[in-house]
Short mmCIF file of C-alpha atoms in Angstrom, two decimals:
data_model
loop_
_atom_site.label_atom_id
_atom_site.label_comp_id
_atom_site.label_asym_id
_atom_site.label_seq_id
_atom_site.Cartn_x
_atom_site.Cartn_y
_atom_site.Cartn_z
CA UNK Y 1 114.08 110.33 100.76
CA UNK Y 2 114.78 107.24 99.11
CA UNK Y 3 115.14 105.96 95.32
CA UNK Y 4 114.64 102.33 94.79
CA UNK Y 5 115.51 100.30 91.98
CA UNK Y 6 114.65 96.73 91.02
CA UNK Y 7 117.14 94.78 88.31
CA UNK Y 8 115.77 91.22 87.24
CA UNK Y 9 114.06 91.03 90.02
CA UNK Y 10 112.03 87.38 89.51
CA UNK Y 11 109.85 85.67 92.25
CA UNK Y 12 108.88 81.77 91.47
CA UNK Y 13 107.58 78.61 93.52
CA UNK Y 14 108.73 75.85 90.69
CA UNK Y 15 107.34 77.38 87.39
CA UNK Y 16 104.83 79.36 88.55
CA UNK Y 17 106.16 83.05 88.15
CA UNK Y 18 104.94 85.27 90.84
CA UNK Y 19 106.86 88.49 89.47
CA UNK Y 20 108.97 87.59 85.91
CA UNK Y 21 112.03 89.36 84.96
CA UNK Y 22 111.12 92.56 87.19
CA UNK Y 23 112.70 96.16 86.03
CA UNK Y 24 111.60 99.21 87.57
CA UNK Y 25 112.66 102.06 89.15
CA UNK Y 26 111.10 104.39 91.85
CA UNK Y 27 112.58 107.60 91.86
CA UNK Y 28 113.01 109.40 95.10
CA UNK Y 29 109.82 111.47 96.92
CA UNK Y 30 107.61 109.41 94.34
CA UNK Y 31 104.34 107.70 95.21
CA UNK Y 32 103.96 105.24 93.19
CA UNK Y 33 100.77 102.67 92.99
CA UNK Y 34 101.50 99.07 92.14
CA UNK Y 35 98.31 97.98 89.94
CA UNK Y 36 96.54 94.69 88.45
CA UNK Y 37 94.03 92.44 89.09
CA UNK Y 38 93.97 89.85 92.05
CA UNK Y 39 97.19 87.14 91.40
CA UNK Y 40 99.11 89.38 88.85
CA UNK Y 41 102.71 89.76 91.22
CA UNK Y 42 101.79 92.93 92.81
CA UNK Y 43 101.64 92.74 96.43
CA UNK Y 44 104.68 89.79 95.82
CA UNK Y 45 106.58 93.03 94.18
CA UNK Y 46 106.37 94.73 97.26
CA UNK Y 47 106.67 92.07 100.12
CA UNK Y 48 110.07 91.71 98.16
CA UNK Y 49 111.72 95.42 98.07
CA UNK Y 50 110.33 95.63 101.84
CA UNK Y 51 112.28 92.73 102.84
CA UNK Y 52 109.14 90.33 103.73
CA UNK Y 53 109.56 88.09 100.43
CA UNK Y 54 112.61 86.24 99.36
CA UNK Y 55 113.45 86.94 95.82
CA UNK Y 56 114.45 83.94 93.61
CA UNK Y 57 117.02 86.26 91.72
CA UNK Y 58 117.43 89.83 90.86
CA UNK Y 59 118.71 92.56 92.76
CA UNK Y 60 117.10 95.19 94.74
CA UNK Y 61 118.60 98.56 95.79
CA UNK Y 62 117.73 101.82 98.34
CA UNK Y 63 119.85 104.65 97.53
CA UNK Y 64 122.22 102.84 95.84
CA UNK Y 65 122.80 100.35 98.92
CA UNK Y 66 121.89 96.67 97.82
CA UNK Y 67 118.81 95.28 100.02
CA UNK Y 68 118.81 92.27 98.31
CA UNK Y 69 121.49 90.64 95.48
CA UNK Y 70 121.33 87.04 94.15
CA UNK Y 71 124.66 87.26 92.84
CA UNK Y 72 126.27 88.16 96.12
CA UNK Y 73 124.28 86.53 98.29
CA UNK Y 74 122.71 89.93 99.98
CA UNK Y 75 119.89 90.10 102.35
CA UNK Y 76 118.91 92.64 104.31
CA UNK Y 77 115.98 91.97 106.70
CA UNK Y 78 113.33 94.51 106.96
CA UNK Y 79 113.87 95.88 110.13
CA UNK Y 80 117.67 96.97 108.66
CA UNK Y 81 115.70 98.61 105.76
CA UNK Y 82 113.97 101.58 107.41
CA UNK Y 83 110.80 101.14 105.73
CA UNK Y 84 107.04 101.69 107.61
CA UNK Y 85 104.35 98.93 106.29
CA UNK Y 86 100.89 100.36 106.40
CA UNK Y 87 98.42 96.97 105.78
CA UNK Y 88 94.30 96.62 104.94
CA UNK Y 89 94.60 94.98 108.64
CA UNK Y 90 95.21 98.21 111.43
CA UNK Y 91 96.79 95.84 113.70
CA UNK Y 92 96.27 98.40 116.51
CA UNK Y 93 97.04 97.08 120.41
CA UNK Y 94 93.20 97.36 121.48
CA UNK Y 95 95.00 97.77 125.15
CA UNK Y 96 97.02 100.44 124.32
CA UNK Y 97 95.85 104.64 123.97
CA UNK Y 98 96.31 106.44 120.58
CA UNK Y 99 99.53 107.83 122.59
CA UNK Y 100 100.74 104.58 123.34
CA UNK Y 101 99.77 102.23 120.02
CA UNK Y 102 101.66 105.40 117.87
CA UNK Y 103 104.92 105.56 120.98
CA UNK Y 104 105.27 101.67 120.93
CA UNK Y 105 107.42 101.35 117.97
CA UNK Y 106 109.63 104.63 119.09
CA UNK Y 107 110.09 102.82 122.47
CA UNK Y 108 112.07 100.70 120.47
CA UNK Y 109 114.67 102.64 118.61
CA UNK Y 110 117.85 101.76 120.38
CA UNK Y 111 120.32 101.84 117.61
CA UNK Y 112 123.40 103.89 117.90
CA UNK Y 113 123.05 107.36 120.15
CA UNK Y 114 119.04 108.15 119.04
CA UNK Y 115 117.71 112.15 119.58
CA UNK Y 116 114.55 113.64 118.45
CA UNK Y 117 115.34 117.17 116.86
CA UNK Y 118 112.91 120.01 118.02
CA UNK Y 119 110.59 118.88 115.33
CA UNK Y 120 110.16 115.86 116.46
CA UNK Y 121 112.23 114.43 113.57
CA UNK Y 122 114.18 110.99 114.66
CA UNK Y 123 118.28 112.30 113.92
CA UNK Y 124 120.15 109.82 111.90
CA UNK Y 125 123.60 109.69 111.02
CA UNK Y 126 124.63 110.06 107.03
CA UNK Y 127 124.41 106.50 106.38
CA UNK Y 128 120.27 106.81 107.42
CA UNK Y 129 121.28 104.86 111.35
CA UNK Y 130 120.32 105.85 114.32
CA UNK Y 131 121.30 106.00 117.75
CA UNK Y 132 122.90 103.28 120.62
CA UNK Y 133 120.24 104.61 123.41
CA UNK Y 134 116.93 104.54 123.86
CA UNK Y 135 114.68 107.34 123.34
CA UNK Y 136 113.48 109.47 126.33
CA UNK Y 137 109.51 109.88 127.00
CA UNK Y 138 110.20 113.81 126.24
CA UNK Y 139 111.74 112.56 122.65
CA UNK Y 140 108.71 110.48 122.47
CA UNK Y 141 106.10 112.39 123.04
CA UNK Y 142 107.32 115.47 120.26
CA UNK Y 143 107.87 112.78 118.32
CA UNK Y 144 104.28 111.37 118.76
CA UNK Y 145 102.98 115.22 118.85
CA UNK Y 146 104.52 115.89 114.87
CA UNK Y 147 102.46 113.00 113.73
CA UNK Y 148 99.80 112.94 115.53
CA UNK Y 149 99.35 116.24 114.12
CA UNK Y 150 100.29 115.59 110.30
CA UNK Y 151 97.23 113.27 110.28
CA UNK Y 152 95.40 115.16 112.68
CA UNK Y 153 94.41 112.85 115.66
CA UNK Y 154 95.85 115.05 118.41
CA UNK Y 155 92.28 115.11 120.30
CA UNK Y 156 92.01 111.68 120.35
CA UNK Y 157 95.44 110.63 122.37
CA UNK Y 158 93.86 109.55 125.72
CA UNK Y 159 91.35 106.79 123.34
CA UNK Y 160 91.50 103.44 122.52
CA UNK Y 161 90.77 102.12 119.34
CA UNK Y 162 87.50 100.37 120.00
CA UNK Y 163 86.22 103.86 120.83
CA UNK Y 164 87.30 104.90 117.10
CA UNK Y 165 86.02 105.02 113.64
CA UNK Y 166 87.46 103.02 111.19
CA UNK Y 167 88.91 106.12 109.71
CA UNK Y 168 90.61 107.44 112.54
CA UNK Y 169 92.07 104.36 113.18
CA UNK Y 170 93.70 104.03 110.05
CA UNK Y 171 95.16 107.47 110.88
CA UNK Y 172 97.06 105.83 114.00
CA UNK Y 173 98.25 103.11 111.75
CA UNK Y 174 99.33 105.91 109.20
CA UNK Y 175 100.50 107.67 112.49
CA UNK Y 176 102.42 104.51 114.08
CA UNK Y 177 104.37 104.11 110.58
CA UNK Y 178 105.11 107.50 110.34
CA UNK Y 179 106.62 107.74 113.84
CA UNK Y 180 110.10 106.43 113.39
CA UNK Y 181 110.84 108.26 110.12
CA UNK Y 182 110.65 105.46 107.56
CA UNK Y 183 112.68 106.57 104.14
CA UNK Y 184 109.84 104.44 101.98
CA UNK Y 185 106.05 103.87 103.20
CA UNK Y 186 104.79 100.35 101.78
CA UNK Y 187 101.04 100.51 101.58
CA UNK Y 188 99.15 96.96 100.90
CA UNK Y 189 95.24 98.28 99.99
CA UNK Y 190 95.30 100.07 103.46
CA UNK Y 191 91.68 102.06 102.63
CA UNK Y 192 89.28 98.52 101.29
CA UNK Y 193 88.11 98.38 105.00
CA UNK Y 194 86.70 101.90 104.49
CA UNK Y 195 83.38 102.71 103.12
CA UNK Y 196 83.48 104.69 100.02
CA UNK Y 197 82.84 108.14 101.50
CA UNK Y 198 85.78 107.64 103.75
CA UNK Y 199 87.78 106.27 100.92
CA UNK Y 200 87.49 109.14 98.97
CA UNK Y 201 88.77 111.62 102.52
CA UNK Y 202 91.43 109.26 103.12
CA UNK Y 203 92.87 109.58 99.09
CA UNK Y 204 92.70 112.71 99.70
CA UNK Y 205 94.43 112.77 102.97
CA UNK Y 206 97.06 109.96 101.98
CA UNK Y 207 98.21 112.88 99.15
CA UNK Y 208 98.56 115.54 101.21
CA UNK Y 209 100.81 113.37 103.65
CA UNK Y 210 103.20 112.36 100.33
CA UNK Y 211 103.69 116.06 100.17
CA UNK Y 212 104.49 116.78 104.02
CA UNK Y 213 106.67 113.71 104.99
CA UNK Y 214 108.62 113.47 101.38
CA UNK Y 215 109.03 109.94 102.05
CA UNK Y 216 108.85 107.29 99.31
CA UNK Y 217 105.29 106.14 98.63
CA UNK Y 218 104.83 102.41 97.40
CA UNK Y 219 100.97 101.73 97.25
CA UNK Y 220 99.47 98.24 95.99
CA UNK Y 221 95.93 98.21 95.10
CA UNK Y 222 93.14 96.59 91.98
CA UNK Y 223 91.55 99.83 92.42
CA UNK Y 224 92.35 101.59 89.41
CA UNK Y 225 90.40 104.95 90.61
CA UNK Y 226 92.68 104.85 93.67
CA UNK Y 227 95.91 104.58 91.41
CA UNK Y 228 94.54 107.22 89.01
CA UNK Y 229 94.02 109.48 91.67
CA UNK Y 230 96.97 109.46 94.43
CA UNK Y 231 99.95 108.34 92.29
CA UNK Y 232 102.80 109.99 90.48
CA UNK Y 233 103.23 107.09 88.67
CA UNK Y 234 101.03 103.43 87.83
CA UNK Y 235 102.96 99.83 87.64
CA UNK Y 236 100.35 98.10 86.19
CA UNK Y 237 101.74 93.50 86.11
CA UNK Y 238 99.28 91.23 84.53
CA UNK Y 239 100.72 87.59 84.95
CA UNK Y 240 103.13 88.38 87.25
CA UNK Y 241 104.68 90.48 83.70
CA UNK Y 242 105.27 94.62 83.70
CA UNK Y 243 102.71 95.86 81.40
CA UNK Y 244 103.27 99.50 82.01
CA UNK Y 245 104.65 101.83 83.97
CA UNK Y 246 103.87 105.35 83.34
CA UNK Y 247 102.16 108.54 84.57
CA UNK Y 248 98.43 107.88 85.28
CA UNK Y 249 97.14 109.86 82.30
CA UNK Y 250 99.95 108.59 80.16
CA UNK Y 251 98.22 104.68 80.76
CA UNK Y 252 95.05 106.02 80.44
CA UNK Y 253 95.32 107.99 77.40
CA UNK Y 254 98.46 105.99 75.70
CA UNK Y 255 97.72 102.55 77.11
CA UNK Y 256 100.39 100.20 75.71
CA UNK Y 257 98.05 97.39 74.64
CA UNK Y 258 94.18 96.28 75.12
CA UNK Y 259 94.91 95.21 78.74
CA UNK Y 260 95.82 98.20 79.86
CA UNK Y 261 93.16 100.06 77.92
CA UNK Y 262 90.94 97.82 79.67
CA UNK Y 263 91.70 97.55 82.91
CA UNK Y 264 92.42 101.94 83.63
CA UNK Y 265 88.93 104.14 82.95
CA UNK Y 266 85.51 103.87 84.78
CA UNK Y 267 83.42 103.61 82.68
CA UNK Y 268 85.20 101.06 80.64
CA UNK Y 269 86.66 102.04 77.20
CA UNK Y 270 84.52 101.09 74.35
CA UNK Y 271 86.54 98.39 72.26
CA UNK Y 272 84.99 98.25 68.20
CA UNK Y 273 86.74 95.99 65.64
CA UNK Y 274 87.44 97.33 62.02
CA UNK Y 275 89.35 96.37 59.29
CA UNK Y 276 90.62 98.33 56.42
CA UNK Y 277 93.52 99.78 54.71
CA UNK Y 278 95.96 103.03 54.79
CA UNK Y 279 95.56 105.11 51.44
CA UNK Y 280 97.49 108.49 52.42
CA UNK Y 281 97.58 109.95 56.18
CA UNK Y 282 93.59 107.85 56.46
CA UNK Y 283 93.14 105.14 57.10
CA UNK Y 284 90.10 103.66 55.74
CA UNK Y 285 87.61 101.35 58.02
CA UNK Y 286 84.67 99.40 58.07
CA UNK Y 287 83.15 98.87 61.60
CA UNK Y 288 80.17 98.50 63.58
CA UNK Y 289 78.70 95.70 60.56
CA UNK Y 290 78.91 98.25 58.11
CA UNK Y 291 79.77 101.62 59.13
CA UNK Y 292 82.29 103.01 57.55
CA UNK Y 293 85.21 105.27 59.24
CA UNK Y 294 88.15 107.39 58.38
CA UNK Y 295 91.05 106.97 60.90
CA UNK Y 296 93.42 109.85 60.80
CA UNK Y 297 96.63 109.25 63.17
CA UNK Y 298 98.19 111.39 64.64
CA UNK Y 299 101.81 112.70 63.42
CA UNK Y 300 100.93 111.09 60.12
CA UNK Y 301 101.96 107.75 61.42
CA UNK Y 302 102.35 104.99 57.92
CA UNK Y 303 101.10 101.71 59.23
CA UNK Y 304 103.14 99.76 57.62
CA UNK Y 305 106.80 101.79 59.21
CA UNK Y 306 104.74 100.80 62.56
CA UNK Y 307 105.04 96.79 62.73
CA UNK Y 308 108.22 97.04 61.12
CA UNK Y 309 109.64 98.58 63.59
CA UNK Y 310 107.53 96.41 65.94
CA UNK Y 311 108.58 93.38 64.19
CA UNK Y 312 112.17 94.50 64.95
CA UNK Y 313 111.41 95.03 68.77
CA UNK Y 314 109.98 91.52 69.40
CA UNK Y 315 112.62 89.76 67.38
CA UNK Y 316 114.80 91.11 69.70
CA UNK Y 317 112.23 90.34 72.70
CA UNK Y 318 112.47 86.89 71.14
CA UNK Y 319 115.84 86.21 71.21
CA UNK Y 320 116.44 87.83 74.53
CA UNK Y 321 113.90 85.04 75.70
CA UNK Y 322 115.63 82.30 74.15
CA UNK Y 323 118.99 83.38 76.09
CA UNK Y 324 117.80 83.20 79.13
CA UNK Y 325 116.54 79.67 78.32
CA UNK Y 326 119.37 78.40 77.96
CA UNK Y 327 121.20 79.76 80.90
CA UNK Y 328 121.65 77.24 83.56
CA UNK Y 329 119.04 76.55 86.12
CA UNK Y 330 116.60 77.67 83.86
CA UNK Y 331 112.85 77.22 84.77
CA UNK Y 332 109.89 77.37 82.20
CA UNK Y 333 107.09 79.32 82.91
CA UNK Y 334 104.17 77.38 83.90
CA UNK Y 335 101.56 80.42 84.03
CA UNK Y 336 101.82 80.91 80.47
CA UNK Y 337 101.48 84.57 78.90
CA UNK Y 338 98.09 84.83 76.79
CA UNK Y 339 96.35 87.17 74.67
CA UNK Y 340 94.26 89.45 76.36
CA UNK Y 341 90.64 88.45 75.93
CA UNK Y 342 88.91 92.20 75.25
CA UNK Y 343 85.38 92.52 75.57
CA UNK Y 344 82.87 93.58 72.93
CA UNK Y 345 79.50 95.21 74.03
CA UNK Y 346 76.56 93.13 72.71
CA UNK Y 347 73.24 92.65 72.64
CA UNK Y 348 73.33 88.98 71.52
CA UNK Y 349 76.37 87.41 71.75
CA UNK Y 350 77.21 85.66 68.67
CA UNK Y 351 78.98 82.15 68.73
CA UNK Y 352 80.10 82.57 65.27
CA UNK Y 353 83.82 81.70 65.30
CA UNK Y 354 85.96 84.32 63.96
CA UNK Y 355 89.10 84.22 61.18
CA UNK Y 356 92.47 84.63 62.53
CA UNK Y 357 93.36 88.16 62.43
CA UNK Y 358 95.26 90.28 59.51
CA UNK Y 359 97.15 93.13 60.21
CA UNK Y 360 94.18 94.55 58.16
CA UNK Y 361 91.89 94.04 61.27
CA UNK Y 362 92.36 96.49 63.83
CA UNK Y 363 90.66 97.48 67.49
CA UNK Y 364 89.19 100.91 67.89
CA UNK Y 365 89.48 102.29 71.60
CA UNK Y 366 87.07 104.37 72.58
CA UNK Y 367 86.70 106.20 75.81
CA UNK Y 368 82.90 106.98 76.88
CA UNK Y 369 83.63 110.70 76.84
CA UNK Y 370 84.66 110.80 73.13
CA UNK Y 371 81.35 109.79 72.16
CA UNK Y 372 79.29 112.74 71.58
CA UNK Y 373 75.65 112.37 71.40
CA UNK Y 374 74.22 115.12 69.04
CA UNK Y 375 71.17 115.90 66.03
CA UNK Y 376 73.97 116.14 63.65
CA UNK Y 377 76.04 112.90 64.25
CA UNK Y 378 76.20 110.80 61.21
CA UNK Y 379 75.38 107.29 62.74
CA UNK Y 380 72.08 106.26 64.15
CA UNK Y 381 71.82 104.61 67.70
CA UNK Y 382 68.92 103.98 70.66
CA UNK Y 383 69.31 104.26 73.88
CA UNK Y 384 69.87 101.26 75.35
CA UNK Y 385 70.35 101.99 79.20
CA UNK Y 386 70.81 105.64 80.95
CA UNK Y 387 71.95 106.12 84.36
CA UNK Y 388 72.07 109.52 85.72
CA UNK Y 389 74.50 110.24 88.59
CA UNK Y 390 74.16 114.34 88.57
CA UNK Y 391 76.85 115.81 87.37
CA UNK Y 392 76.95 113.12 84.82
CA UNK Y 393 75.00 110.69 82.62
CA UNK Y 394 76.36 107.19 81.65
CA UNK Y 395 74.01 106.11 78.71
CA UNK Y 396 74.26 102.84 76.85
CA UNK Y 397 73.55 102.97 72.87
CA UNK Y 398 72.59 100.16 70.67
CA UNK Y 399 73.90 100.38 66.95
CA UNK Y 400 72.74 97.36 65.80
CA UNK Y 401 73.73 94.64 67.87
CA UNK Y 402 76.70 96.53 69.26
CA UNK Y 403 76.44 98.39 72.24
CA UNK Y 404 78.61 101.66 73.28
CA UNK Y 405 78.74 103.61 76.26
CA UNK Y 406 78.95 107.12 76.59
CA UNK Y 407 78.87 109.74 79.23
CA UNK Y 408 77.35 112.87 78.64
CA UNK Y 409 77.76 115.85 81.50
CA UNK Y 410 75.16 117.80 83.15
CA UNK Y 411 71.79 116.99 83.86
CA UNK Y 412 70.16 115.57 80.62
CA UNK Y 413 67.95 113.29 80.70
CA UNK Y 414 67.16 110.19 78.12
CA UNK Y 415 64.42 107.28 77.65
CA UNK Y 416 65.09 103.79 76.75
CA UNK Y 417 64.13 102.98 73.18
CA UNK Y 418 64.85 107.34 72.36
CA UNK Y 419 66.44 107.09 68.87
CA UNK Y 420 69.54 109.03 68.92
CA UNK Y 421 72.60 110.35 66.67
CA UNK Y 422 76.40 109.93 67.44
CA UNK Y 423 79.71 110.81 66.32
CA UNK Y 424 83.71 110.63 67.99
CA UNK Y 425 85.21 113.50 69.03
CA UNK Y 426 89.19 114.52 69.95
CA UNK Y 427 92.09 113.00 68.66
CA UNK Y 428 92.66 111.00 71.37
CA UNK Y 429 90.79 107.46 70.53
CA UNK Y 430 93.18 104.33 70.38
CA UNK Y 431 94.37 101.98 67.13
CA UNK Y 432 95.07 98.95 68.13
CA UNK Y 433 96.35 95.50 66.28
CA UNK Y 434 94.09 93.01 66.92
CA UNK Y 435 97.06 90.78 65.51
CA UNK Y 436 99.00 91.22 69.04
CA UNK Y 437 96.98 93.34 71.16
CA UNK Y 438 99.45 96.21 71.13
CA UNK Y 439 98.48 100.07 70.82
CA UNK Y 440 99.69 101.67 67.37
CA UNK Y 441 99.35 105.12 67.82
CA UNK Y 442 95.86 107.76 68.83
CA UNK Y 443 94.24 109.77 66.45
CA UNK Y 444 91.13 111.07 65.34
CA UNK Y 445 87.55 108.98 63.81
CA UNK Y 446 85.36 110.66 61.66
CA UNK Y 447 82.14 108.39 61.26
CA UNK Y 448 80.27 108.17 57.57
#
């Protein structure tokens, strides 16, 4: 129902950069999660295309119509926007019956010559306005009747929402929004109030409503299991900067740097360093203190044709940079843009300071499910932890004074201290530079 695009779009209070440089676009009927930890831009990204922020610059766009422009001084106000907000906070009327907290904002609607259609669809003209009367209760109530049965509340009209759970009453909020016929649905975390049973049901439920309303879905959360799971596609900001934005299993199987390695996959990817050199399609690595590795990449990717063209990319990144800089009113960033710490799994951690990186020295992503514990793997380990869930073990191995984590399915059971033999399997674990952080390309590892 509505495609949404964001040009330059940059939020800042002096030089702290809420959202930098912001380019993204959110193609009609998508749902699409906005991701990152707490502070990175992402619930600023969305206060701004729904109207509640102020952009510094940048221009914003619904169908082609300009919500907000910088340029030409455009600002629509959210109520001119016909968007539905859908927050962690209910903010039911505790006064007011299911009927009336989901009929209150339809009481409302008093734009230009408002009807209800049979299916209790709001009729708009083909600019998206509606009516210059006000609804009738008969308009209301089908109205309240099609969404009260999309979420599936209908038994509970004649309640108030003290005599609720906390999941039904997020089902009149999801009801309330739904009401008026909103072209986009901005969601700010609306399911951390739930406990995680109810989490999981309401996922499930919030994806089966994309699919029946075919409204726009924007959906902010740090839950990365909750972006994996309901969207179409992940913005994932760090810094208030785009890091990727991509189909969930593109960022968690082609993550565009360690960050984004990091911060998508539960449990968390194994990061190993290695250095080493190509000689033909392998390259050649020595890892865990010792261990040595063949990397094969896939496509028969050359190394060294892979930071030249990255070379190329940021030189251009570079100088884009130092344009802007000298554009007037520019403002430096404050909240400076650093290299991402990753995490390596220790036993002991070491305070021995470490040489600055070669492009030599690479990062190895591994996720927990390519490690394959097995008689015949050709590097020794001990179990280190093992936590069985059921369907699924997570087990922690010590080689040396690294530790890796693996899960292993089905019902097997380990001891702490049981020696034990792995290896990598697939094609799909991640080269990284440990230069700059960014992914190279995925391939395969054979160990020994």
């Amino acid at each position: 129902m509505a495609r949404i695009e964001l040009k330059n779009v940059t939020k800042r209070w002096g030089g702290y950069y809420a959202v930098e440089h912001l380019d993204l676009v959110i193609e009609d009927n998508a749902f699409v999660t906005l991701l990152g930890p707490s502070g990175c831009g992402k619930t600023t990204t969305l206060r701004m295309i729904a109207g509640l922020e102020t952009p510094t610059e940048g221009r914003i766009t619904i169908d082609g119509v300009p919500m907000f422009d910088s340029d030409l001084g455009i600002n629509v106000p959210p109520n001119k926007r016909r968007v539905g907000f859908l927050f962690q906070n209910y903010a039911l009327w505790p006064n007011m019956t299911v009927f009336q907290n989901i009929a209150f904002g339809l009481s409302n609607i008093n734009e230009s010559g408002a009807r209800v259609n049979e299916n209790g669809e709001v009729e708009r003209d083909e600019t998206g306005k509606a009516p210059a009367r006000k609804l009738s209760k008969e308009e209301i109530k089908r109205a309240v009747d099609r969404v009260s049965a999309i979420v599936k509340i209908g038994q509970f009209m004649d309640r108030y929402p003290s005599e609720l759970s906390g999941g039904q009453q997020q089902r009149v909020a999801i009801a309330r929004t739904l009401a008026p016929g909103p072209r986009v649905l901005f969601m700010d975390e609306p399911l951390s109030n739930l406990d995680a049973k109810l989490r999981l049901e309401m996922r499930s439920e919030l994806q089966r409503l994309h699919l029946s309303t075919g409204s726009t879905f924007v959906y902010v959360t740090h839950d990365q299991m909750e972006a994996m799971t309901l969207a179409t596609r992940i913005c994932l900001i760090d810094n208030g900067v785009l890091q990727q934005y991509d189909e969930p299993l593109t960022v968690y199987n082609k993550p565009n740097n360690l960050f984004v390695a990091d911060f998508v996959g539960n449990p968390a990817v194994n990061f190993i360093e290695a250095s080493g050199d190509q000689e033909g399609e392998e390259l050649n690595l020595s890892l865990l203190n010792g261990v040595k590795a063949a990397f094969t990449p896939n496509g028969g990717l050359k190394i060294a044709d892979w930071y030249a063209q990255d070379d190329q990319a940021q030189a251009e990144i570079r100088a884009e940079k130092e344009r802007k800089a000298r554009e007037p009113g520019y403002v430096e960033k404050t909240n400076k843009d650093t290299a991402f710490n990753y995490h390596i799994g220790l036993v002991e951690d070491t305070d021995a300071e470490k040489p600055a990186p070669t492009r030599r020295d690479y990062v190895l992503g591994v996720r927990p499910e390519f490690i394959r514990i097995n008689d015949d793997g050709p590097v020794e380990g001990e179990v280190f932890s093992a936590m069985p869930t059921g369907m699924e073990t997570t087990v922690r191995i010590r080689v040396g004074n690294f530790l890796l984590t693996a899960v292993v399915f089905g019902g097997v059971v380990y001891k702490i201290g049981q020696k034990v033999r792995i290896s990598f399997s697939g094609d799909n674990i991640m080269l990284f530079s440990r230069e700059n952080g960014r992914m190279i390309t995925n391939g395969s590892v054979k160990l020994g």
